Amino acid sequence: MADTRIYNTLSRSLETVSPRSEAGRELSLYTCGPTVYAYAHIGNFRAYVFEDLLQRHLRDRGFGVRRVMNLTDVDDKTIRGAHASGIALADYTKPFKDAFFEDSKTLRLLPAEIYPEATDPAHIQRMIAMIVTLMERGHAYRAEDGSVYFRISSYPAYGKLAHVDLEGQRQGARVASDEYDKEAVADFALWKGWVPEDGAVGWESPWGKGRPGWHIECSAMATGLLGETIDIHCGGVDNIFPHHEAEIAQCECAGTGHAPFVRYWMHCAHLMVEGSKMAKSAGNFFTLRDLLMQGWTGREVRYALLAVHYRASLNFTIEGLGAARTALGRLDAWHDRLKEAAGEANNGTECVAQPDAATEEFFTALDDDLNISGALAVLFETLRESNRRMDQGTLTAPQARGLRDWLHRVNGILALEPEASHEAPPTEVAKLVEERAAARAAKDWKKSDEIRDQIAALGWIIKDTKDGQRVTKG
Ligand SMILES: [Zn+2]
């Protein structure tokens, strides 16, 4: 099998994805999730769609992917929002959490295995324990107001991800104590001492009542759930500094010192709208809900977000959504035509035809740092060529079946299949779905993925939703 290469922000180079152990192709994936103080906007979803494409492609390449995505449900913005609404923090964030899951489903995002919440008492305890370790090792200090800061001067590698030289910030830049409690401007908060504006929000700690800083939330939840070293950590470019830089500092200073926090860092570029930075004041700020209200579908928005390489800036436009609609219309028409050409009698199992060798190029394009433009070019060239053959009547039924099965595999990655039909699956498929549920309950992800492929080969698509498996006709 071809190597899958991805661009690692840490090394600034393309690297082959390899599992940590020879024993299995298991990868852990941590993706920074939403701060649930508002509906997620399409810039947020660009990152989540990229992560979804990554997860699906790795899975197609035989990797078992264990993914964790956090929900930041305590920070300045959520507290401010709850305060302004006069309700408890949990009541304020709940509808935005629900909306996030609903939007993710609309955009056909594969669910993470775990969505830890920062306010979960078990995670709060872990954050506190990490801060205690950092203090014991001289990497953190308590300020007058009960806040705790990370001492950047204690960690010379700070800046290695963002590739910035923070020498100046480490050495000098001491701050006047009448202005700040911090030793140095760049020191960031691990724990924020309680202030009256926090109201009822706060947890007891060895430094008094307060709340965790955003960076320590991710560090504690990521290592707590996935272990000291995580294979792939993703986010938007905005997260590189200071958020991910701080995550590295915290984890590597509180860890055993033997293992890196993350092996591959991947970051997705900005999203612009109609050529400018998205901003509420500019009137070009969109949530997914805004676009659905305008009559666009989740599938169309997914296509528009997916079709540009993740490291290139994406200019999201209404014209682009129109192009997505056209492209999907062509795919749907092709799918119907292939089904017809494949013949009524076919039940999918007798298919022996292999797709053209060229169509493997779709997957090898994605092996090249998720080269989606290359992959889509292969898809549409395959569509054009087979349509031409169907026009001429030279595409045989087995060939049509081969192409249809290939399209199912492609859609296992792109998830652009037509809106689900509600047809019930045949017994054979239903039995496999049950077996897969058992495999998932036993956390046998490899078997779960194998069964998914068997189901796909029978012409059905299985999706994991937070309500369980959903199976639809391909
Ligand atoms: Zn994070």
PDB file of C-alpha atoms in Angstrom, residues 68-291:
ATOM      1  CA  VAL A  68     -11.141  12.838  20.701  1.00  0.00           C
ATOM      2  CA  MET A  69     -12.660  16.293  20.201  1.00  0.00           C
ATOM      3  CA  ASN A  70     -13.083  18.563  23.177  1.00  0.00           C
ATOM      4  CA  LEU A  71     -15.860  20.981  23.940  1.00  0.00           C
ATOM      5  CA  THR A  72     -14.729  24.169  25.651  1.00  0.00           C
ATOM      6  CA  ASP A  73     -17.645  24.925  27.910  1.00  0.00           C
ATOM      7  CA  VAL A  74     -15.894  27.243  30.339  1.00  0.00           C
ATOM      8  CA  ASP A  75     -13.853  30.287  29.317  1.00  0.00           C
ATOM      9  CA  ASP A  76     -14.235  34.062  29.274  1.00  0.00           C
ATOM     10  CA  LYS A  77     -16.796  34.037  26.449  1.00  0.00           C
ATOM     11  CA  THR A  78     -19.074  31.341  27.860  1.00  0.00           C
ATOM     12  CA  ILE A  79     -19.008  32.973  31.301  1.00  0.00           C
ATOM     13  CA  ARG A  80     -19.746  36.381  29.809  1.00  0.00           C
ATOM     14  CA  GLY A  81     -22.642  34.928  27.792  1.00  0.00           C
ATOM     15  CA  ALA A  82     -24.161  33.139  30.766  1.00  0.00           C
ATOM     16  CA  HIS A  83     -23.799  36.258  32.890  1.00  0.00           C
ATOM     17  CA  ALA A  84     -25.460  38.457  30.251  1.00  0.00           C
ATOM     18  CA  SER A  85     -28.340  35.977  29.917  1.00  0.00           C
ATOM     19  CA  GLY A  86     -28.698  35.653  33.671  1.00  0.00           C
ATOM     20  CA  ILE A  87     -28.560  31.851  33.586  1.00  0.00           C
ATOM     21  CA  ALA A  88     -26.220  29.149  34.834  1.00  0.00           C
ATOM     22  CA  LEU A  89     -23.176  28.358  32.699  1.00  0.00           C
ATOM     23  CA  ALA A  90     -24.337  24.805  31.914  1.00  0.00           C
ATOM     24  CA  ASP A  91     -27.771  26.068  30.836  1.00  0.00           C
ATOM     25  CA  TYR A  92     -26.141  28.642  28.616  1.00  0.00           C
ATOM     26  CA  THR A  93     -23.799  26.223  26.836  1.00  0.00           C
ATOM     27  CA  LYS A  94     -26.226  23.278  26.453  1.00  0.00           C
ATOM     28  CA  PRO A  95     -28.131  24.551  23.372  1.00  0.00           C
ATOM     29  CA  PHE A  96     -24.843  25.381  21.622  1.00  0.00           C
ATOM     30  CA  LYS A  97     -23.515  21.897  22.326  1.00  0.00           C
ATOM     31  CA  ASP A  98     -26.690  20.394  20.904  1.00  0.00           C
ATOM     32  CA  ALA A  99     -26.493  22.692  17.880  1.00  0.00           C
ATOM     33  CA  PHE A 100     -22.894  21.676  17.278  1.00  0.00           C
ATOM     34  CA  PHE A 101     -23.820  17.986  17.139  1.00  0.00           C
ATOM     35  CA  GLU A 102     -26.773  18.704  14.898  1.00  0.00           C
ATOM     36  CA  ASP A 103     -24.651  20.812  12.527  1.00  0.00           C
ATOM     37  CA  SER A 104     -21.970  18.120  12.475  1.00  0.00           C
ATOM     38  CA  LYS A 105     -24.579  15.611  11.404  1.00  0.00           C
ATOM     39  CA  THR A 106     -25.862  17.953   8.702  1.00  0.00           C
ATOM     40  CA  LEU A 107     -22.310  18.246   7.375  1.00  0.00           C
ATOM     41  CA  ARG A 108     -21.884  14.470   7.558  1.00  0.00           C
ATOM     42  CA  LEU A 109     -18.937  14.635   9.929  1.00  0.00           C
ATOM     43  CA  LEU A 110     -17.917  11.319  11.415  1.00  0.00           C
ATOM     44  CA  PRO A 111     -18.385  11.485  15.156  1.00  0.00           C
ATOM     45  CA  ALA A 112     -15.377  11.470  17.447  1.00  0.00           C
ATOM     46  CA  GLU A 113     -15.189   8.598  19.851  1.00  0.00           C
ATOM     47  CA  ILE A 114     -15.249  10.929  22.839  1.00  0.00           C
ATOM     48  CA  TYR A 115     -16.291  14.563  23.241  1.00  0.00           C
ATOM     49  CA  PRO A 116     -14.871  15.500  26.632  1.00  0.00           C
ATOM     50  CA  GLU A 117     -16.253  18.613  28.265  1.00  0.00           C
ATOM     51  CA  ALA A 118     -13.919  20.909  30.136  1.00  0.00           C
ATOM     52  CA  THR A 119     -16.331  21.283  33.065  1.00  0.00           C
ATOM     53  CA  ASP A 120     -16.438  17.526  33.674  1.00  0.00           C
ATOM     54  CA  PRO A 121     -15.215  17.164  37.293  1.00  0.00           C
ATOM     55  CA  ALA A 122     -12.874  14.299  36.347  1.00  0.00           C
ATOM     56  CA  HIS A 123     -11.153  16.506  33.772  1.00  0.00           C
ATOM     57  CA  ILE A 124     -11.025  19.485  36.134  1.00  0.00           C
ATOM     58  CA  GLN A 125      -9.206  17.235  38.624  1.00  0.00           C
ATOM     59  CA  ARG A 126      -6.740  16.206  35.966  1.00  0.00           C
ATOM     60  CA  MET A 127      -6.113  19.838  35.015  1.00  0.00           C
ATOM     61  CA  ILE A 128      -5.438  20.669  38.649  1.00  0.00           C
ATOM     62  CA  ALA A 129      -3.096  17.674  38.995  1.00  0.00           C
ATOM     63  CA  MET A 130      -1.151  18.793  35.925  1.00  0.00           C
ATOM     64  CA  ILE A 131      -0.777  22.308  37.304  1.00  0.00           C
ATOM     65  CA  VAL A 132       0.435  20.896  40.633  1.00  0.00           C
ATOM     66  CA  THR A 133       3.130  18.939  38.781  1.00  0.00           C
ATOM     67  CA  LEU A 134       4.141  22.012  36.787  1.00  0.00           C
ATOM     68  CA  MET A 135       4.494  24.030  39.985  1.00  0.00           C
ATOM     69  CA  GLU A 136       6.510  21.308  41.700  1.00  0.00           C
ATOM     70  CA  ARG A 137       8.903  21.289  38.776  1.00  0.00           C
ATOM     71  CA  GLY A 138       9.318  25.044  38.726  1.00  0.00           C
ATOM     72  CA  HIS A 139       7.372  25.565  35.482  1.00  0.00           C
ATOM     73  CA  ALA A 140       4.550  27.476  37.071  1.00  0.00           C
ATOM     74  CA  TYR A 141       3.945  29.986  39.837  1.00  0.00           C
ATOM     75  CA  ARG A 142       1.037  31.413  41.732  1.00  0.00           C
ATOM     76  CA  ALA A 143       0.297  35.112  41.455  1.00  0.00           C
ATOM     77  CA  GLU A 144      -1.190  37.355  44.121  1.00  0.00           C
ATOM     78  CA  ASP A 145      -4.739  37.034  42.864  1.00  0.00           C
ATOM     79  CA  GLY A 146      -4.794  33.236  43.055  1.00  0.00           C
ATOM     80  CA  SER A 147      -4.077  32.744  39.364  1.00  0.00           C
ATOM     81  CA  VAL A 148      -1.329  30.369  38.288  1.00  0.00           C
ATOM     82  CA  TYR A 149       0.912  31.108  35.312  1.00  0.00           C
ATOM     83  CA  PHE A 150       3.205  28.995  33.194  1.00  0.00           C
ATOM     84  CA  ARG A 151       6.783  30.253  33.436  1.00  0.00           C
ATOM     85  CA  ILE A 152       7.906  30.411  29.819  1.00  0.00           C
ATOM     86  CA  SER A 153      11.526  31.106  30.800  1.00  0.00           C
ATOM     87  CA  SER A 154      11.607  27.577  32.272  1.00  0.00           C
ATOM     88  CA  TYR A 155      10.974  25.921  28.923  1.00  0.00           C
ATOM     89  CA  PRO A 156      13.537  26.830  26.247  1.00  0.00           C
ATOM     90  CA  ALA A 157      11.711  24.902  23.526  1.00  0.00           C
ATOM     91  CA  TYR A 158       8.743  27.284  23.730  1.00  0.00           C
ATOM     92  CA  GLY A 159       8.119  28.554  20.208  1.00  0.00           C
ATOM     93  CA  LYS A 160       9.195  25.386  18.383  1.00  0.00           C
ATOM     94  CA  LEU A 161       5.804  24.784  16.773  1.00  0.00           C
ATOM     95  CA  ALA A 162       5.132  28.347  15.705  1.00  0.00           C
ATOM     96  CA  HIS A 163       8.795  28.685  14.698  1.00  0.00           C
ATOM     97  CA  VAL A 164       9.101  32.006  16.416  1.00  0.00           C
ATOM     98  CA  ASP A 165      12.046  33.113  18.436  1.00  0.00           C
ATOM     99  CA  LEU A 166      10.731  34.105  21.779  1.00  0.00           C
ATOM    100  CA  GLU A 167      14.144  34.805  23.226  1.00  0.00           C
ATOM    101  CA  GLY A 168      13.167  38.368  23.974  1.00  0.00           C
ATOM    102  CA  GLN A 169      10.027  37.318  25.726  1.00  0.00           C
ATOM    103  CA  ARG A 170      11.824  34.645  27.706  1.00  0.00           C
ATOM    104  CA  GLN A 171      14.741  36.723  28.864  1.00  0.00           C
ATOM    105  CA  GLY A 172      13.478  40.129  29.586  1.00  0.00           C
ATOM    106  CA  ALA A 173      10.151  41.791  29.390  1.00  0.00           C
ATOM    107  CA  ARG A 174       9.503  41.586  33.078  1.00  0.00           C
ATOM    108  CA  VAL A 175       6.366  43.413  33.908  1.00  0.00           C
ATOM    109  CA  ALA A 176       5.737  46.017  36.496  1.00  0.00           C
ATOM    110  CA  SER A 177       4.015  44.338  39.378  1.00  0.00           C
ATOM    111  CA  ASP A 178       1.549  47.157  39.807  1.00  0.00           C
ATOM    112  CA  GLU A 179       0.193  46.352  36.395  1.00  0.00           C
ATOM    113  CA  TYR A 180       0.413  42.586  36.218  1.00  0.00           C
ATOM    114  CA  ASP A 181       0.931  39.699  38.545  1.00  0.00           C
ATOM    115  CA  LYS A 182       2.896  37.886  35.879  1.00  0.00           C
ATOM    116  CA  GLU A 183       6.668  37.546  35.890  1.00  0.00           C
ATOM    117  CA  ALA A 184       6.809  37.995  32.115  1.00  0.00           C
ATOM    118  CA  VAL A 185       4.282  39.271  29.583  1.00  0.00           C
ATOM    119  CA  ALA A 186       4.198  36.053  27.584  1.00  0.00           C
ATOM    120  CA  ASP A 187       3.513  33.803  30.586  1.00  0.00           C
ATOM    121  CA  PHE A 188       0.053  32.360  30.138  1.00  0.00           C
ATOM    122  CA  ALA A 189      -2.584  31.452  32.685  1.00  0.00           C
ATOM    123  CA  LEU A 190      -2.976  27.837  33.727  1.00  0.00           C
ATOM    124  CA  TRP A 191      -5.527  28.721  36.364  1.00  0.00           C
ATOM    125  CA  LYS A 192      -7.532  31.892  36.718  1.00  0.00           C
ATOM    126  CA  GLY A 193      -8.317  33.007  40.226  1.00  0.00           C
ATOM    127  CA  TRP A 194     -11.998  33.637  40.888  1.00  0.00           C
ATOM    128  CA  VAL A 195     -13.270  37.193  40.309  1.00  0.00           C
ATOM    129  CA  PRO A 196     -16.795  38.465  41.085  1.00  0.00           C
ATOM    130  CA  GLU A 197     -17.724  38.472  37.366  1.00  0.00           C
ATOM    131  CA  ASP A 198     -17.312  34.672  37.412  1.00  0.00           C
ATOM    132  CA  GLY A 199     -20.406  34.428  39.600  1.00  0.00           C
ATOM    133  CA  ALA A 200     -21.177  30.817  40.467  1.00  0.00           C
ATOM    134  CA  VAL A 201     -18.493  29.471  38.122  1.00  0.00           C
ATOM    135  CA  GLY A 202     -15.458  28.136  39.942  1.00  0.00           C
ATOM    136  CA  TRP A 203     -13.761  25.072  41.381  1.00  0.00           C
ATOM    137  CA  GLU A 204     -11.729  24.655  44.521  1.00  0.00           C
ATOM    138  CA  SER A 205      -8.008  24.165  43.998  1.00  0.00           C
ATOM    139  CA  PRO A 206      -4.811  24.276  46.076  1.00  0.00           C
ATOM    140  CA  TRP A 207      -4.596  27.970  45.017  1.00  0.00           C
ATOM    141  CA  GLY A 208      -8.138  28.840  45.938  1.00  0.00           C
ATOM    142  CA  LYS A 209     -11.304  28.988  43.912  1.00  0.00           C
ATOM    143  CA  GLY A 210     -10.950  29.571  40.198  1.00  0.00           C
ATOM    144  CA  ARG A 211     -11.164  28.003  36.778  1.00  0.00           C
ATOM    145  CA  PRO A 212      -8.785  26.440  34.290  1.00  0.00           C
ATOM    146  CA  GLY A 213      -7.200  28.327  31.411  1.00  0.00           C
ATOM    147  CA  TRP A 214      -8.176  27.204  27.914  1.00  0.00           C
ATOM    148  CA  HIS A 215      -4.764  25.711  27.067  1.00  0.00           C
ATOM    149  CA  ILE A 216      -4.622  23.410  30.099  1.00  0.00           C
ATOM    150  CA  GLU A 217      -8.111  22.144  29.285  1.00  0.00           C
ATOM    151  CA  CYS A 218      -6.897  20.644  26.005  1.00  0.00           C
ATOM    152  CA  SER A 219      -3.615  19.368  27.464  1.00  0.00           C
ATOM    153  CA  ALA A 220      -5.317  17.552  30.323  1.00  0.00           C
ATOM    154  CA  MET A 221      -8.149  16.080  28.259  1.00  0.00           C
ATOM    155  CA  ALA A 222      -5.892  15.057  25.373  1.00  0.00           C
ATOM    156  CA  THR A 223      -3.324  13.217  27.483  1.00  0.00           C
ATOM    157  CA  GLY A 224      -5.916  11.973  29.946  1.00  0.00           C
ATOM    158  CA  LEU A 225      -7.884  10.241  27.220  1.00  0.00           C
ATOM    159  CA  LEU A 226      -5.243   9.398  24.625  1.00  0.00           C
ATOM    160  CA  GLY A 227      -2.032   8.994  26.623  1.00  0.00           C
ATOM    161  CA  GLU A 228       1.214  10.916  26.926  1.00  0.00           C
ATOM    162  CA  THR A 229       1.851  10.922  23.185  1.00  0.00           C
ATOM    163  CA  ILE A 230      -0.808  11.654  20.609  1.00  0.00           C
ATOM    164  CA  ASP A 231      -0.233  10.690  17.008  1.00  0.00           C
ATOM    165  CA  ILE A 232      -2.019  13.505  15.198  1.00  0.00           C
ATOM    166  CA  HIS A 233      -3.252  16.787  16.624  1.00  0.00           C
ATOM    167  CA  CYS A 234      -5.235  19.129  14.395  1.00  0.00           C
ATOM    168  CA  GLY A 235      -6.681  22.583  14.508  1.00  0.00           C
ATOM    169  CA  GLY A 236      -6.867  25.802  12.557  1.00  0.00           C
ATOM    170  CA  VAL A 237      -3.769  27.935  11.905  1.00  0.00           C
ATOM    171  CA  ASP A 238      -5.112  30.370  14.491  1.00  0.00           C
ATOM    172  CA  ASN A 239      -4.547  27.680  17.107  1.00  0.00           C
ATOM    173  CA  ILE A 240      -0.808  27.288  16.448  1.00  0.00           C
ATOM    174  CA  PHE A 241       0.145  30.192  18.638  1.00  0.00           C
ATOM    175  CA  PRO A 242      -0.336  30.462  21.478  1.00  0.00           C
ATOM    176  CA  HIS A 243      -2.823  27.595  22.020  1.00  0.00           C
ATOM    177  CA  HIS A 244      -0.922  24.622  20.633  1.00  0.00           C
ATOM    178  CA  GLU A 245       2.439  26.023  21.630  1.00  0.00           C
ATOM    179  CA  ALA A 246       1.103  26.231  25.177  1.00  0.00           C
ATOM    180  CA  GLU A 247      -0.318  22.708  24.979  1.00  0.00           C
ATOM    181  CA  ILE A 248       3.151  21.397  24.083  1.00  0.00           C
ATOM    182  CA  ALA A 249       4.822  23.320  26.907  1.00  0.00           C
ATOM    183  CA  GLN A 250       2.327  22.075  29.476  1.00  0.00           C
ATOM    184  CA  CYS A 251       2.356  18.451  28.380  1.00  0.00           C
ATOM    185  CA  GLU A 252       6.077  18.092  27.856  1.00  0.00           C
ATOM    186  CA  CYS A 253       6.891  19.784  31.165  1.00  0.00           C
ATOM    187  CA  ALA A 254       4.325  17.794  33.140  1.00  0.00           C
ATOM    188  CA  GLY A 255       5.037  14.478  31.401  1.00  0.00           C
ATOM    189  CA  THR A 256       7.767  11.900  31.837  1.00  0.00           C
ATOM    190  CA  GLY A 257      10.109  13.876  29.642  1.00  0.00           C
ATOM    191  CA  HIS A 258      10.703  10.889  27.404  1.00  0.00           C
ATOM    192  CA  ALA A 259       7.982  11.320  24.861  1.00  0.00           C
ATOM    193  CA  PRO A 260       6.856  14.137  22.620  1.00  0.00           C
ATOM    194  CA  PHE A 261       3.303  15.331  23.197  1.00  0.00           C
ATOM    195  CA  VAL A 262       2.357  15.074  19.521  1.00  0.00           C
ATOM    196  CA  ARG A 263       3.981  13.302  16.570  1.00  0.00           C
ATOM    197  CA  TYR A 264       2.220  15.104  13.723  1.00  0.00           C
ATOM    198  CA  TRP A 265       0.699  18.568  13.928  1.00  0.00           C
ATOM    199  CA  MET A 266      -1.722  19.508  11.169  1.00  0.00           C
ATOM    200  CA  HIS A 267      -3.329  22.907  10.679  1.00  0.00           C
ATOM    201  CA  CYS A 268      -5.910  24.113   8.267  1.00  0.00           C
ATOM    202  CA  ALA A 269      -5.705  27.569   6.677  1.00  0.00           C
ATOM    203  CA  HIS A 270      -8.099  30.477   7.002  1.00  0.00           C
ATOM    204  CA  LEU A 271     -11.476  30.826   5.428  1.00  0.00           C
ATOM    205  CA  MET A 272     -12.438  34.084   3.741  1.00  0.00           C
ATOM    206  CA  VAL A 273     -15.926  35.023   2.630  1.00  0.00           C
ATOM    207  CA  GLU A 274     -16.324  36.768  -0.708  1.00  0.00           C
ATOM    208  CA  GLY A 275     -12.656  37.714  -0.550  1.00  0.00           C
ATOM    209  CA  SER A 276     -12.573  39.266   2.902  1.00  0.00           C
ATOM    210  CA  LYS A 277     -12.074  38.189   6.447  1.00  0.00           C
ATOM    211  CA  MET A 278     -15.318  36.935   7.913  1.00  0.00           C
ATOM    212  CA  ALA A 279     -16.673  39.384  10.461  1.00  0.00           C
ATOM    213  CA  LYS A 280     -20.086  40.167  11.855  1.00  0.00           C
ATOM    214  CA  SER A 281     -19.428  43.865  11.255  1.00  0.00           C
ATOM    215  CA  ALA A 282     -18.676  43.207   7.577  1.00  0.00           C
ATOM    216  CA  GLY A 283     -22.002  41.399   7.098  1.00  0.00           C
ATOM    217  CA  ASN A 284     -20.264  38.296   5.735  1.00  0.00           C
ATOM    218  CA  PHE A 285     -20.465  36.141   8.827  1.00  0.00           C
ATOM    219  CA  PHE A 286     -22.185  32.809   8.319  1.00  0.00           C
ATOM    220  CA  THR A 287     -23.165  29.982  10.572  1.00  0.00           C
ATOM    221  CA  LEU A 288     -24.260  26.747   8.924  1.00  0.00           C
ATOM    222  CA  ARG A 289     -27.803  27.627   9.976  1.00  0.00           C
ATOM    223  CA  ASP A 290     -27.662  30.896   8.025  1.00  0.00           C
ATOM    224  CA  LEU A 291     -26.785  28.985   4.858  1.00  0.00           C
TER     225      LEU A 291
END
